[in-house]
Amino acid sequence: MNVASAEVDWAISLLAEFPAEPAADRLGDGVDVLLDPARVRQTRETRGGGATASGTTVLFVSDTHLGYENRVKTGSGEQVSWIGEINTRETMLRIREIALEREVDAVIHTGDLLDHEVDGVTLDAATSSLRDLARSEIPVYCILGTHDHQSADPRHPTSVDGGAWLQQQVQDGTLVELSASGTAVAGGPVDAYGVSAKNVGLDDIRSYDLTGWEPSEIPFEAASPGPNILCLHERVTPYGGDEADIDVDALLAASRVTFDCVLVGDEHSPRGENFETGYTFAAADGTPVLYTGPATRVNDTYEDRAAFVTELSISAAGVTTMRHSI
């Protein structure tokens, strides 16, 4: 059967029911090859596509929860016992520092950029960091998390409308919201797709619907020949177990786009509290599914551990990772 180049991803998705040999499932300090994507890339390369030799480097960030320390005075939300040590303005500065030092092509944030009660001083500091990255031509891509939605309806007098701030950043170009349409990362060969929490984006941030979504409901548009990233802010199987929101295998099988990796936010601790292997697993078709954990230490498993962000290098040779402490 002849397949047009624009339909290669769709054709490959039809084969998802066939078993694929899983790649190594390990993520530790330093660099590890998670998946050799030859099973998909060979098809693309024979049609003239594929990633460039140098690849694309992305800083994968999640769950910064800017303003988390305000829970002390607002009394809203659970608090870790070391909340007095947390300064989310410094968290954002550290992310900016890592992105600039590593000269990444882009930053991708998988949701809960903000906590549900955020103050103006924290947002001013975050704006400064985002502008610095924009001036250095490092775009920041994002999806929304549950707390981002809640920040649009602050309840404490010292809090400001976080939803309005997010919309302003997108308008100013310091944030780029991902969607099911796909966005070329830093103008390169990698396309990033995103589904915000409960499939509610910035345009509808004040009409947050808790009913959720099903894998068949996301109309992913056809991808370019380059590698593709999917970003989610949900608990997914098998990581989330019985409490998972989305069956990642069903999502990948239903998609017309073949994804080289899935980046997930929302999960605040590694599976089995194993910091070496608990942040990654392979989907049924071999696609690596990666967490990076919260960039702010908002979970009990981080009492004696530093939070981190994850640098991803994506090319035809595979996907590699490197952790950077916050």
XYZ file of C-alpha atoms in Angstrom:
326
model
C 0.000 0.000 0.000
C 1.326 3.455 -0.904
C 1.118 6.038 1.884
C 1.419 9.782 1.314
C 4.073 11.551 3.363
C 1.434 13.501 5.283
C -0.190 10.235 6.339
C 2.887 8.350 7.553
C 2.077 8.977 11.244
C -1.524 7.907 10.755
C -0.446 4.722 8.994
C 2.038 3.860 11.712
C -0.609 4.435 14.394
C -2.687 1.680 12.821
C 0.106 -0.750 13.680
C 0.129 0.200 17.362
C -1.695 -2.996 18.296
C 1.371 -5.024 17.350
C 3.870 -5.490 20.192
C 7.068 -3.495 20.114
C 10.234 -4.449 21.884
C 10.461 -2.112 24.903
C 13.564 -0.042 25.419
C 15.546 0.296 28.599
C 13.405 1.851 31.329
C 15.892 3.712 33.465
C 16.397 7.344 34.403
C 19.194 8.403 36.676
C 21.640 11.217 37.166
C 23.593 11.851 34.010
C 22.563 10.788 30.544
C 20.669 7.652 29.481
C 19.302 6.578 26.130
C 15.644 5.813 26.701
C 14.523 4.679 23.266
C 15.952 4.028 19.849
C 13.101 5.311 17.695
C 14.282 3.476 14.582
C 10.976 1.620 14.312
C 9.321 4.915 13.366
C 12.253 6.960 12.129
C 13.258 4.497 9.407
C 9.853 4.932 7.808
C 10.147 8.708 7.941
C 13.738 8.829 6.685
C 12.946 6.736 3.624
C 10.414 9.424 2.719
C 12.957 12.243 3.087
C 12.073 13.314 6.638
C 13.615 12.765 10.035
C 15.395 14.883 12.601
C 18.594 16.775 11.978
C 21.856 15.212 13.105
C 22.292 17.712 15.932
C 18.756 17.297 17.262
C 16.795 19.588 19.565
C 17.503 20.210 23.243
C 14.614 20.966 25.584
C 14.503 21.729 29.306
C 11.555 19.741 30.657
C 10.001 21.506 33.668
C 6.821 20.825 35.616
C 4.866 21.835 38.706
C 6.780 24.936 39.763
C 3.725 26.016 41.798
C 4.807 29.663 41.858
C 3.412 31.212 45.039
C 3.262 27.900 46.945
C 4.777 29.576 50.014
C 1.633 31.747 50.243
C -0.232 28.769 51.668
C 1.137 29.779 55.068
C -0.847 33.026 55.101
C -3.801 32.016 52.944
C -4.414 28.730 54.771
C -5.415 27.220 51.428
C -4.103 23.789 50.493
C -1.874 21.204 52.135
C 1.627 22.257 53.154
C 4.899 20.384 53.463
C 6.559 20.811 56.840
C 9.514 22.684 55.269
C 7.352 25.273 53.506
C 9.384 27.998 55.225
C 12.382 26.911 53.129
C 10.540 27.298 49.836
C 10.997 30.375 47.664
C 9.410 29.860 44.258
C 10.882 33.096 42.908
C 14.288 31.468 43.356
C 12.965 28.320 41.690
C 12.134 30.299 38.568
C 15.501 32.058 38.629
C 17.252 28.688 38.825
C 15.275 27.382 35.836
C 16.281 30.448 33.846
C 19.898 29.953 34.899
C 19.960 26.304 33.805
C 18.302 27.074 30.473
C 20.832 29.805 29.717
C 23.875 27.849 30.919
C 22.900 24.743 28.962
C 21.957 26.821 25.914
C 18.845 24.739 25.359
C 16.667 25.367 22.338
C 13.488 25.692 24.418
C 11.783 25.130 27.755
C 8.647 22.982 27.985
C 6.491 23.294 31.114
C 3.858 20.574 31.652
C 1.518 22.474 33.934
C 0.980 23.980 37.374
C 3.299 26.829 36.559
C 1.332 28.683 39.263
C -0.072 27.639 42.597
C -3.724 28.456 43.257
C -2.973 31.595 45.324
C -0.125 33.612 43.804
C 1.031 37.144 44.655
C 2.046 39.975 42.366
C 5.693 40.096 43.495
C 6.189 36.452 42.541
C 4.580 37.006 39.146
C 6.712 40.093 38.509
C 9.828 38.003 39.176
C 8.563 35.241 36.896
C 7.854 37.791 34.157
C 11.443 38.997 34.388
C 12.800 35.454 34.007
C 10.529 34.725 31.036
C 11.597 37.950 29.336
C 15.268 37.066 29.849
C 14.685 33.726 28.161
C 12.788 35.388 25.308
C 15.630 37.863 24.781
C 18.003 34.891 24.576
C 15.717 33.301 21.965
C 14.744 30.425 24.243
C 10.966 30.052 23.867
C 8.924 28.668 26.769
C 6.067 26.327 25.839
C 3.383 25.328 28.319
C 0.118 23.592 29.049
C -2.175 24.352 31.975
C -2.405 22.372 35.195
C -5.214 22.252 37.732
C -3.660 24.939 39.929
C -3.168 27.234 36.946
C -6.929 27.097 36.424
C -7.619 27.727 40.102
C -5.263 30.731 40.120
C -7.764 32.553 37.900
C -10.178 32.645 40.837
C -8.051 33.752 43.829
C -9.753 33.829 47.222
C -7.225 35.687 49.403
C -6.883 39.512 49.334
C -3.106 39.323 48.831
C -3.455 37.104 45.735
C -3.818 38.258 42.140
C -5.497 36.793 39.069
C -2.997 34.224 37.821
C -5.126 33.387 34.803
C -4.935 36.964 33.565
C -1.165 36.889 34.037
C -0.842 33.689 31.992
C -2.949 35.168 29.205
C -0.796 38.314 29.220
C 2.398 36.276 28.910
C 1.001 34.458 25.881
C -0.056 37.775 24.376
C 3.432 39.202 25.005
C 5.084 36.134 23.507
C 7.004 35.043 26.599
C 4.831 31.910 26.852
C 3.488 29.739 24.035
C 0.499 27.541 24.818
C 0.648 24.074 23.268
C -2.394 22.453 21.699
C -3.491 19.441 19.658
C -2.376 21.252 16.502
C 1.347 20.903 17.122
C 3.987 23.633 17.399
C 7.486 23.570 15.912
C 9.872 23.788 18.868
C 12.200 26.773 18.357
C 11.505 26.551 14.632
C 13.270 23.186 14.418
C 12.238 19.674 13.393
C 10.569 18.731 16.694
C 6.833 19.333 16.987
C 5.285 19.666 20.457
C 1.632 18.878 21.165
C -0.167 19.526 24.431
C -3.378 18.755 26.277
C -3.988 20.945 29.323
C -5.535 19.558 32.509
C -9.065 18.311 31.772
C -8.516 19.491 28.176
C -9.311 23.092 29.109
C -6.932 25.703 27.711
C -6.288 29.369 28.384
C -9.236 30.604 26.336
C -11.589 28.832 28.738
C -9.559 29.102 31.924
C -12.511 30.532 33.876
C -14.901 27.779 32.830
C -12.910 24.898 34.244
C -14.741 21.616 33.685
C -13.828 18.795 36.048
C -15.430 16.090 33.893
C -12.162 15.348 32.113
C -11.657 13.843 28.665
C -11.211 10.585 26.782
C -8.313 9.643 24.463
C -10.593 9.500 21.418
C -11.695 13.123 21.965
C -8.347 14.759 21.115
C -8.152 15.656 17.388
C -4.385 15.693 16.909
C -3.477 17.205 13.563
C -1.051 15.432 11.234
C 2.582 15.894 12.210
C 5.600 16.999 10.238
C 8.277 14.364 9.507
C 10.348 15.430 12.525
C 10.177 13.939 16.044
C 6.996 14.663 18.010
C 6.480 15.326 21.734
C 3.167 15.012 23.566
C 2.701 16.983 26.813
C 0.027 16.095 29.376
C -0.996 17.209 32.855
C -2.860 14.115 34.028
C -2.136 10.926 35.904
C -1.672 8.267 33.234
C -1.508 4.479 33.204
C 0.431 2.534 34.247
C 2.110 5.150 36.455
C -1.084 6.316 38.124
C -2.509 2.847 38.758
C -6.174 2.743 39.726
C -6.211 6.531 40.214
C -5.012 7.320 36.685
C -7.034 9.816 34.648
C -5.912 8.756 31.158
C -5.037 5.436 29.551
C -1.857 6.450 27.742
C -1.889 3.313 25.559
C -5.396 4.111 24.327
C -4.375 7.717 23.694
C -1.342 6.743 21.616
C -3.308 4.130 19.687
C -6.098 6.605 18.874
C -3.739 9.350 17.726
C -2.938 9.973 14.059
C 0.416 11.338 15.267
C 3.269 9.035 16.233
C 4.933 10.450 19.349
C 8.602 9.925 20.149
C 8.017 10.611 23.839
C 5.296 11.747 26.225
C 6.072 14.349 28.898
C 3.740 14.342 31.886
C 3.119 16.785 34.729
C 0.947 16.572 37.860
C 2.730 13.610 39.502
C 4.668 14.860 42.537
C 6.661 11.766 43.461
C 8.441 8.938 41.644
C 6.748 5.594 41.241
C 7.570 3.442 44.270
C 9.563 6.418 45.625
C 12.420 5.224 43.440
C 14.339 8.278 42.255
C 16.463 6.234 39.845
C 13.806 4.438 37.783
C 10.513 5.830 39.063
C 10.142 8.713 36.625
C 9.924 6.849 33.353
C 8.210 3.868 31.787
C 7.474 2.550 28.308
C 3.980 2.565 26.880
C 2.698 -0.631 25.266
C 4.064 0.426 21.872
C 7.486 1.278 23.336
C 6.985 5.045 23.501
C 8.854 6.465 26.529
C 6.642 8.291 29.025
C 8.618 10.694 31.212
C 7.971 12.613 34.400
C 10.372 15.140 35.848
C 8.595 15.647 39.175
C 7.839 19.031 40.743
C 10.455 21.732 40.304
C 9.401 22.969 43.755
C 9.639 20.527 46.680
C 5.900 20.195 47.295
C 5.803 16.498 48.173
C 6.943 14.574 51.260
C 9.308 12.422 49.181
C 11.442 15.541 48.663
C 12.027 16.256 52.331
C 15.702 15.296 52.066
C 16.116 15.561 48.297
C 16.538 18.387 45.827
C 13.949 18.906 43.145
C 15.192 18.837 39.555
C 14.389 19.583 35.937
C 15.272 17.323 33.017
C 17.202 18.217 29.902
C 16.071 16.232 26.865
C 18.050 15.819 23.652
C 15.869 14.522 20.838
C 17.246 13.397 17.492
C 17.105 10.521 15.028
C 19.594 8.719 17.279
C 17.123 8.587 20.183
C 16.036 10.496 23.262
C 18.534 11.201 26.044
C 18.063 12.862 29.430
C 20.122 14.745 31.976
C 18.911 15.972 35.354
C 19.691 19.379 36.826
C 19.028 20.095 40.497
C 16.950 23.095 41.487
